[in-house]
Amino acid sequence: MWIGIDDTDSPAGMCTTYIGAVLVRRLAQVGMRILDVRLIRLNPNVIHKTRGNAAVSIEAEGNLETGFRLASTCVEELAEFDAPATNPGVAVSRLRPPPDFYRAALREFCTVEEAIEVLESVGARYRGYKNRRGLIGATAAIASDLPDRTYELLAYRKQERWGAPRQVDRASFFCAEEATYPRTWDTVDRANDVVVCVPHTPDPVLFGIRGESPAWVREARTYVVAEEPACEQVYATNQGTDAHLAPGTVGELREGRSYLVRGTVAGPAVTGVGGHVSFPLVDEEGEVRCMAYEPTKGFRDVVRALVPGDGVAVAGSYKGGSLNLEKIGICRLADTVRIHPPLCPVCGRRMTSAGAGKGYKCRVCSERSREPEVEQVERRISPGWYEVPPTARRHLARPLVRGVPAWEEAVLRSGGECGREPGQVK
Ligand code: ATP
């Protein structure tokens, strides 16, 4: 059976993945075999999310009624029912719902009624609490397919420590990254000297290590020195896969969806209030503002180095009229030149303008010339892909260290004239 859970936490505490970890142990205690445990991220632009719009799915072998009873009990015991925006959902099914609902919840907006329709169609047992919104995530989680998957090891704190400062040895996370990168990633942000994998919220998570296999996240974990956890769970996830991105054009952008769009830089990047940097991007259909927010730190320098005419592909969510950048591929760099009056061919002095459209004149020997001196300005950037640093990375965004999928390369090159070798990553 597949067991889905969602919407159990609030900004004040709890985490749906923790309930998942507790449930895994209770299912095992009654003799069930656990086949798969998933942490599934859904549309990051959903306004009702507490933090990262996560839901959990557990595949287990055993009696469905027992599974449903244990899952409901776990949620009833642990969910933050008093928080107004917490609306838990539990769904248990012998048949896996078709992945279409998962894909819709990942990229679009869904309703509780749509989730219930899917659950009814597979004869699932389900329970939605309060306004039942959690059924959307619970259904999407059990319907998830993971053509590309990564793993996360989550360590949870003992209950008596929830809310207290986390006792962790900062340096040990840098050692873990040093020893296992690029098989694991986003444990720390070396450029910005930040430990990324330890949350600062009052939930039960102690730290989370992301990587390409259960073995690698466990290996990284061995380097971590921290307070003794209550338990640890390795999840298969859609994190770091770009599963939220769809290929798009400027004309078809819709609020709250995430895209990869090919276009041309249409104006210089501008740094606004708060250090946010933006530039206009055009394609045949129109223009959209691309934003690199202040937390994206050094990534903004990449954006600032763009000039009109550069051919790029931009990835990010479309919100409030802007595409909020997660990464950018540069396919073609526009020629940038500076025009100077030429040197006099007779006396070698710098000529001056003879007036609009009249070419140049030497003030020393009166020689004339029509052609200016054209200086190629060296670009501070080269073709390739660039991404926000780990501190600013969204859960679903695929780190460049995992490579760029063929479809994204195809979007980048769809504008033609790429001045780069395929597969080159900067
Ligand atoms: P945490 O990750 O810490 O458990 P969260 O950030 O996942 O918290 P939730 O408390 O689960 O946030 O709230 C997200 C809510 O949005 C859930 O009720 C979920 O069912 C719902 N939801 C998820 N995806 C969609 C979607 N695409 N359309 C509409 N509702 C959605």
Coordinates of C-alpha atoms and ligand atoms in Angstrom, one line a residue:
M1 CA 0.0 0.0 0.0
W2 CA 1.0 3.6 -0.4
I3 CA 0.4 6.0 2.5
G4 CA 0.4 9.7 2.0
I5 CA 0.5 12.4 4.6
D6 CA 0.6 16.2 4.3
D7 CA -0.1 19.5 6.0
T8 CA 0.7 18.7 9.6
D9 CA 3.0 21.5 10.7
S10 CA 2.9 25.2 11.4
P11 CA 5.6 27.9 11.6
A12 CA 5.7 27.2 15.3
G13 CA 6.6 23.5 15.1
M14 CA 6.4 20.0 13.7
C15 CA 7.3 18.7 10.2
T16 CA 5.4 16.3 8.0
T17 CA 8.6 14.4 7.4
Y18 CA 9.0 13.8 11.1
I19 CA 5.6 12.3 11.3
G20 CA 6.6 10.1 8.3
A21 CA 9.7 8.9 10.2
V22 CA 7.6 8.1 13.3
L23 CA 5.1 6.2 11.1
V24 CA 7.8 4.2 9.4
R25 CA 8.9 2.9 12.8
R26 CA 5.3 2.1 13.9
L27 CA 4.6 0.3 10.7
A28 CA 7.8 -1.7 11.1
Q29 CA 6.9 -2.5 14.7
V30 CA 3.7 -4.2 13.7
G31 CA 5.7 -6.3 11.2
M32 CA 5.2 -4.4 8.0
R33 CA 7.9 -4.3 5.4
I34 CA 8.8 -0.8 4.3
L35 CA 9.6 -0.6 0.6
D36 CA 10.0 3.1 -0.1
V37 CA 9.9 6.3 1.9
R38 CA 9.5 9.5 -0.2
L39 CA 9.8 13.2 0.6
I40 CA 8.0 14.9 -2.2
R41 CA 8.2 18.6 -2.9
L42 CA 5.2 20.2 -4.6
N43 CA 4.6 23.5 -6.4
P44 CA 6.9 25.9 -4.5
N45 CA 4.5 28.8 -5.2
V46 CA 1.6 27.5 -3.3
I47 CA 0.6 30.2 -0.8
H48 CA -0.6 27.8 1.9
K49 CA 2.7 26.2 2.4
T50 CA 4.4 26.4 5.8
R51 CA 8.0 26.2 4.5
G52 CA 9.0 24.0 1.6
N53 CA 5.7 22.5 0.4
A54 CA 6.7 18.9 1.3
A55 CA 4.5 15.8 1.6
V56 CA 5.5 12.3 2.5
S57 CA 4.7 8.9 0.9
I58 CA 5.5 5.5 2.4
E59 CA 5.2 2.3 0.5
A60 CA 4.6 -0.7 2.8
E61 CA 3.5 -4.3 2.7
G62 CA 0.7 -5.1 5.1
N63 CA -2.9 -4.7 6.1
L64 CA -4.4 -1.5 4.6
E65 CA -6.8 -0.9 7.6
T66 CA -3.8 -1.2 10.0
G67 CA -1.8 1.2 7.8
F68 CA -4.6 3.7 7.7
R69 CA -5.2 3.5 11.5
L70 CA -1.5 3.9 12.3
A71 CA -1.2 6.8 9.9
S72 CA -4.3 8.6 11.2
T73 CA -3.2 8.1 14.8
C74 CA 0.3 9.5 14.1
V75 CA -1.2 12.6 12.5
E76 CA -3.8 13.0 15.3
E77 CA -1.1 12.7 18.0
L78 CA 1.5 14.9 16.4
A79 CA 0.0 17.4 13.9
E80 CA -0.3 21.1 14.9
F81 CA -4.1 21.0 14.9
D82 CA -4.4 24.4 16.8
A83 CA -2.6 26.3 14.0
P84 CA -5.3 27.9 11.8
A85 CA -3.5 27.1 8.6
T86 CA -2.8 23.4 9.4
N87 CA -5.2 21.1 7.6
P88 CA -3.9 17.6 7.7
G89 CA -4.6 14.9 5.1
V90 CA -4.0 11.1 5.2
A91 CA -4.5 8.9 2.1
V92 CA -3.8 5.1 1.9
S93 CA -4.3 3.1 -1.3
R94 CA -3.6 -0.4 -2.6
L95 CA -3.5 1.0 -6.1
R96 CA -1.1 3.8 -6.9
P97 CA -3.0 6.8 -8.3
P98 CA -1.8 7.9 -11.8
P99 CA 1.1 10.3 -11.8
D100 CA -0.8 13.0 -13.6
F101 CA -2.1 14.4 -10.3
Y102 CA 1.4 14.5 -8.8
R103 CA 2.6 16.4 -11.9
A104 CA -0.3 18.8 -11.6
A105 CA 0.4 19.4 -7.9
L106 CA 4.1 19.9 -8.7
R107 CA 3.6 22.5 -11.4
E108 CA 0.0 23.8 -11.1
F109 CA -2.6 24.5 -8.5
C110 CA -5.0 21.7 -7.4
T111 CA -8.2 21.6 -5.4
V112 CA -9.3 19.3 -2.6
E113 CA -12.2 18.1 -4.8
E114 CA -9.7 17.0 -7.5
A115 CA -7.6 15.1 -4.9
I116 CA -10.7 13.3 -3.6
E117 CA -11.8 12.4 -7.1
V118 CA -8.4 10.8 -7.7
L119 CA -8.6 9.0 -4.3
E120 CA -12.1 7.7 -5.1
S121 CA -11.0 6.5 -8.5
V122 CA -8.4 4.1 -6.9
G123 CA -10.6 3.1 -4.0
A124 CA -8.3 4.7 -1.4
R125 CA -9.0 5.1 2.3
Y126 CA -8.5 8.8 3.2
R127 CA -9.2 11.3 5.9
G128 CA -9.0 15.1 5.6
Y129 CA -9.0 17.1 8.8
K130 CA -10.4 20.7 9.2
N131 CA -10.6 22.1 5.6
R132 CA -8.9 18.9 4.3
R133 CA -6.4 20.8 2.2
G134 CA -3.7 18.3 3.2
L135 CA -5.4 15.7 1.0
I136 CA -3.9 17.5 -2.0
G137 CA -0.3 16.9 -0.9
A138 CA -1.0 13.4 0.5
T139 CA -2.6 12.3 -2.8
A140 CA 0.2 13.9 -4.9
A141 CA 2.8 12.2 -2.8
I142 CA 1.4 8.7 -3.3
A143 CA 0.9 9.4 -7.0
S144 CA 4.5 10.6 -7.4
D145 CA 6.8 9.0 -10.0
L146 CA 10.4 9.8 -9.8
P147 CA 12.1 9.4 -13.2
D148 CA 15.0 11.3 -11.6
R149 CA 15.5 11.1 -7.9
T150 CA 17.9 12.2 -5.2
Y151 CA 18.1 11.3 -1.5
E152 CA 18.0 13.1 1.8
L153 CA 19.0 11.9 5.2
L154 CA 17.0 13.7 7.8
A155 CA 18.1 13.6 11.5
Y156 CA 15.4 14.5 14.0
R157 CA 15.8 16.0 17.5
K158 CA 14.7 14.5 20.7
Q159 CA 11.4 16.0 21.7
E160 CA 12.8 17.7 24.9
R161 CA 15.2 19.7 22.7
W162 CA 12.6 21.0 20.2
G163 CA 12.8 24.8 20.1
A164 CA 16.2 24.9 21.9
P165 CA 19.3 26.0 20.0
R166 CA 20.7 23.2 17.9
Q167 CA 24.0 21.8 19.3
V168 CA 26.0 21.1 16.1
D169 CA 29.7 21.3 15.3
R170 CA 29.8 23.7 12.4
A171 CA 33.1 22.5 11.1
S172 CA 31.9 18.9 10.9
F173 CA 29.5 19.9 8.1
F174 CA 32.3 21.4 6.1
C175 CA 34.3 18.1 6.6
A176 CA 31.2 16.1 5.4
E177 CA 31.0 18.3 2.3
E178 CA 34.7 18.1 1.7
A179 CA 34.7 14.3 1.9
T180 CA 31.6 13.6 -0.2
Y181 CA 30.9 16.5 -2.6
P182 CA 29.8 16.2 -5.4
R183 CA 28.0 13.0 -4.4
T184 CA 26.3 15.1 -1.8
W185 CA 25.6 18.8 -2.1
D186 CA 24.1 21.8 -0.3
T187 CA 25.3 20.6 3.1
V188 CA 27.3 23.9 3.3
D189 CA 27.7 26.9 1.1
R190 CA 31.5 27.3 0.8
A191 CA 31.5 30.6 -1.1
N192 CA 29.3 32.3 1.5
D193 CA 30.6 30.3 4.5
V194 CA 27.2 29.1 5.6
V195 CA 26.0 25.7 6.9
V196 CA 22.9 25.2 4.8
C197 CA 21.6 21.9 6.0
V198 CA 20.7 22.9 9.6
P199 CA 17.4 24.7 9.9
H200 CA 16.8 27.7 12.2
T201 CA 13.0 27.0 12.7
P202 CA 11.5 25.4 15.8
D203 CA 10.7 22.1 14.1
P204 CA 12.1 18.6 15.0
V205 CA 14.7 18.6 12.1
L206 CA 18.3 18.6 13.3
F207 CA 19.9 18.5 9.9
G208 CA 19.3 17.1 6.4
I209 CA 22.0 15.8 4.0
R210 CA 21.2 15.6 0.3
G211 CA 23.0 13.4 -2.2
E212 CA 22.8 11.0 -5.1
S213 CA 22.3 7.8 -3.2
P214 CA 21.4 6.4 0.3
A215 CA 25.0 5.3 0.7
W216 CA 26.4 8.7 0.0
V217 CA 24.1 10.6 2.3
R218 CA 24.9 8.1 5.0
E219 CA 28.6 8.4 4.3
A220 CA 28.4 12.2 4.7
R221 CA 26.5 11.8 7.9
T222 CA 29.3 9.9 9.5
Y223 CA 31.4 13.2 9.5
V224 CA 28.7 15.2 11.3
V225 CA 29.2 15.9 15.0
A226 CA 25.9 17.1 16.6
E227 CA 23.5 16.5 19.6
E228 CA 22.2 12.9 19.7
P229 CA 19.2 12.6 17.3
A230 CA 16.0 10.9 18.2
C231 CA 16.0 9.1 14.8
E232 CA 17.2 9.3 11.3
Q233 CA 15.4 8.6 8.0
V234 CA 16.6 8.4 4.4
Y235 CA 14.0 9.6 1.9
A236 CA 13.9 9.3 -1.8
T237 CA 13.0 12.7 -3.1
N238 CA 12.3 14.8 -6.2
Q239 CA 14.5 17.5 -4.7
G240 CA 17.3 18.7 -6.9
T241 CA 15.7 17.4 -10.1
D242 CA 14.0 20.5 -11.7
A243 CA 10.8 18.5 -11.8
H244 CA 8.9 21.8 -11.3
L245 CA 10.2 23.4 -14.5
A246 CA 8.4 23.3 -17.8
P247 CA 9.7 24.7 -21.1
G248 CA 8.0 28.0 -21.7
T249 CA 7.8 31.1 -23.8
V250 CA 7.2 34.6 -22.6
G251 CA 3.7 34.8 -23.9
E252 CA 2.6 31.7 -22.1
L253 CA 3.9 32.5 -18.6
R254 CA 1.3 32.0 -15.9
E255 CA 1.4 33.2 -12.3
G256 CA 2.8 30.7 -9.8
R257 CA 4.3 28.2 -12.4
S258 CA 7.9 27.6 -13.0
Y259 CA 9.6 27.6 -16.4
L260 CA 12.7 27.5 -18.4
V261 CA 12.5 30.2 -21.0
R262 CA 14.8 30.9 -24.0
G263 CA 15.3 34.6 -24.9
T264 CA 17.5 37.5 -25.5
V265 CA 18.7 40.0 -23.0
A266 CA 16.9 43.2 -23.9
G267 CA 18.5 45.8 -21.6
P268 CA 21.2 46.2 -19.0
A269 CA 20.8 44.7 -15.6
V270 CA 19.7 47.2 -13.0
T271 CA 20.4 46.9 -9.2
G272 CA 17.4 48.1 -7.3
V273 CA 16.5 48.8 -3.7
G274 CA 17.7 46.1 -1.4
G275 CA 20.3 44.8 -3.8
H276 CA 17.9 43.0 -6.1
V277 CA 19.1 42.8 -9.7
S278 CA 16.8 42.7 -12.7
F279 CA 17.0 42.7 -16.5
P280 CA 14.5 42.5 -19.3
L281 CA 14.3 39.3 -21.4
V282 CA 12.6 39.2 -24.8
D283 CA 11.5 36.5 -27.1
E284 CA 9.2 36.6 -30.2
E285 CA 6.2 37.0 -28.0
G286 CA 7.1 39.7 -25.6
E287 CA 9.2 40.8 -22.7
V288 CA 9.5 39.7 -19.1
R289 CA 11.5 41.0 -16.1
C290 CA 14.0 38.5 -14.7
M291 CA 14.9 39.0 -11.0
A292 CA 18.0 37.9 -9.0
Y293 CA 17.1 38.7 -5.4
E294 CA 19.7 39.8 -2.9
P295 CA 19.9 36.4 -1.2
T296 CA 21.3 35.0 -4.4
K297 CA 24.5 36.8 -3.5
G298 CA 27.3 36.3 -6.1
F299 CA 24.9 35.0 -8.7
R300 CA 23.8 38.7 -9.1
D301 CA 27.3 39.4 -10.6
V302 CA 26.6 36.9 -13.4
V303 CA 23.3 38.8 -14.1
R304 CA 25.1 42.2 -14.0
A305 CA 27.6 40.9 -16.5
L306 CA 24.9 40.3 -19.1
V307 CA 24.5 42.8 -21.9
P308 CA 21.7 43.4 -24.5
G309 CA 21.9 40.8 -27.2
D310 CA 23.1 37.9 -25.1
G311 CA 21.2 34.7 -25.8
V312 CA 20.1 33.0 -22.6
A313 CA 17.7 30.5 -21.0
V314 CA 16.4 31.4 -17.6
A315 CA 14.9 29.1 -15.0
G316 CA 12.5 30.1 -12.3
S317 CA 9.0 30.8 -11.0
Y318 CA 6.8 33.4 -12.6
K319 CA 5.4 35.6 -9.8
G320 CA 4.0 39.1 -9.8
G321 CA 5.1 39.7 -13.3
S322 CA 8.7 38.6 -12.8
L323 CA 10.6 35.4 -13.4
N324 CA 12.6 34.8 -10.2
L325 CA 15.9 33.3 -11.3
E326 CA 17.1 29.9 -10.1
K327 CA 19.7 29.5 -12.8
I328 CA 20.7 30.9 -16.2
G329 CA 22.2 29.3 -19.2
I330 CA 24.2 31.6 -21.6
C331 CA 24.3 30.4 -25.1
R332 CA 25.6 33.3 -27.1
L333 CA 27.4 36.4 -26.0
A334 CA 26.7 39.6 -27.9
D335 CA 29.7 41.4 -29.3
T336 CA 30.4 44.5 -27.2
V337 CA 32.5 47.1 -28.8
R338 CA 33.7 50.6 -27.9
I339 CA 34.0 53.1 -30.8
H340 CA 36.9 55.6 -30.7
P341 CA 38.1 58.2 -33.1
P342 CA 41.0 56.6 -35.0
L343 CA 44.7 57.5 -34.9
C344 CA 45.8 59.8 -37.7
P345 CA 47.4 57.6 -40.4
V346 CA 49.8 60.5 -41.3
C347 CA 51.0 61.9 -38.0
G348 CA 49.8 59.3 -35.5
R349 CA 47.8 61.6 -33.2
R350 CA 44.3 60.8 -32.1
M351 CA 41.8 62.3 -34.5
T352 CA 38.6 64.0 -33.3
S353 CA 35.0 63.9 -34.6
A354 CA 34.5 66.2 -37.6
G355 CA 30.8 66.5 -36.7
A356 CA 27.8 64.2 -36.9
G357 CA 28.1 61.9 -39.9
K358 CA 31.2 63.6 -41.1
G359 CA 33.8 61.2 -39.9
Y360 CA 37.0 62.2 -38.2
K361 CA 39.6 65.0 -38.6
C362 CA 43.2 65.3 -37.4
R363 CA 43.6 68.6 -35.6
V364 CA 47.3 68.6 -36.2
C365 CA 47.7 67.8 -39.9
S366 CA 44.1 68.1 -41.1
E367 CA 44.0 64.5 -42.4
R368 CA 40.5 63.1 -42.6
S369 CA 39.1 59.6 -42.0
R370 CA 35.7 58.0 -42.2
E371 CA 36.3 54.8 -40.2
P372 CA 36.4 54.9 -36.4
E373 CA 38.6 52.6 -34.3
V374 CA 36.6 49.7 -33.0
E375 CA 37.7 48.1 -29.7
Q376 CA 36.3 44.7 -28.8
V377 CA 35.5 44.9 -25.1
E378 CA 36.3 41.7 -23.2
R379 CA 33.3 40.1 -21.5
R380 CA 33.5 39.2 -17.8
I381 CA 31.4 36.1 -18.4
S382 CA 31.5 33.1 -20.8
P383 CA 28.8 30.8 -22.2
G384 CA 27.6 28.1 -19.9
W385 CA 25.2 27.6 -17.0
Y386 CA 25.2 29.6 -13.8
E387 CA 23.2 29.0 -10.6
V388 CA 22.3 30.6 -7.3
P389 CA 24.4 29.5 -4.4
P390 CA 23.3 26.7 -2.1
T391 CA 22.0 29.2 0.5
A392 CA 19.5 30.5 -2.0
R393 CA 18.6 27.3 -3.8
R394 CA 15.0 26.1 -3.8
H395 CA 14.4 22.5 -2.9
L396 CA 13.4 21.4 -6.4
A397 CA 16.1 23.2 -8.2
R398 CA 18.7 20.9 -9.8
P399 CA 22.2 21.8 -8.8
L400 CA 24.6 22.1 -11.7
V401 CA 26.9 19.6 -10.1
R402 CA 24.2 17.0 -11.1
G403 CA 24.6 18.0 -14.8
V404 CA 22.1 19.8 -17.1
P405 CA 19.3 17.6 -18.5
A406 CA 19.2 17.2 -22.2
W407 CA 15.8 18.9 -22.5
E408 CA 17.2 22.0 -20.8
E409 CA 20.2 22.0 -23.1
A410 CA 17.8 21.8 -26.0
V411 CA 15.8 24.8 -24.8
L412 CA 19.0 26.8 -24.4
R413 CA 20.1 26.0 -27.9
S414 CA 16.7 26.4 -29.4
G415 CA 17.5 30.0 -30.3
G416 CA 20.4 28.8 -32.6
E417 CA 23.9 30.2 -32.8
C418 CA 25.3 28.9 -29.6
G419 CA 28.9 29.9 -29.1
R420 CA 29.7 27.0 -26.8
E421 CA 30.4 23.3 -26.6
P422 CA 27.5 21.2 -25.5
G423 CA 27.7 20.1 -21.9
Q424 CA 30.1 22.8 -20.8
V425 CA 29.2 24.0 -17.4
K426 CA 30.5 27.1 -15.7
Ligands
ATP1 P1 6.5 21.2 5.6 O1 7.2 21.0 4.3 O2 7.4 21.8 6.6 O3 5.8 19.9 6.1 P2 4.9 22.6 4.0 O4 5.7 23.8 3.5 O5 4.9 21.4 3.2 O6 5.3 22.2 5.4 P3 2.1 22.4 4.3 O7 1.8 22.7 5.7 O8 2.2 21.0 3.8 O9 3.4 23.2 3.9 O10 1.1 23.2 3.4 C1 1.0 23.1 2.0 C2 -0.5 22.9 1.6 O11 -0.7 23.1 0.2 C3 -1.0 21.5 1.9 O12 -2.3 21.5 2.4 C4 -1.0 20.8 0.5 O13 -1.9 19.8 0.4 C5 -1.3 22.0 -0.4 N1 -0.8 21.9 -1.7 C6 0.4 21.4 -2.1 N2 0.5 21.5 -3.4 C7 -0.5 22.1 -3.9 C8 -1.0 22.5 -5.2 N3 -0.2 22.3 -6.2 N4 -2.1 23.2 -5.3 C9 -2.9 23.4 -4.2 N5 -2.6 23.1 -3.0 C10 -1.4 22.4 -2.8

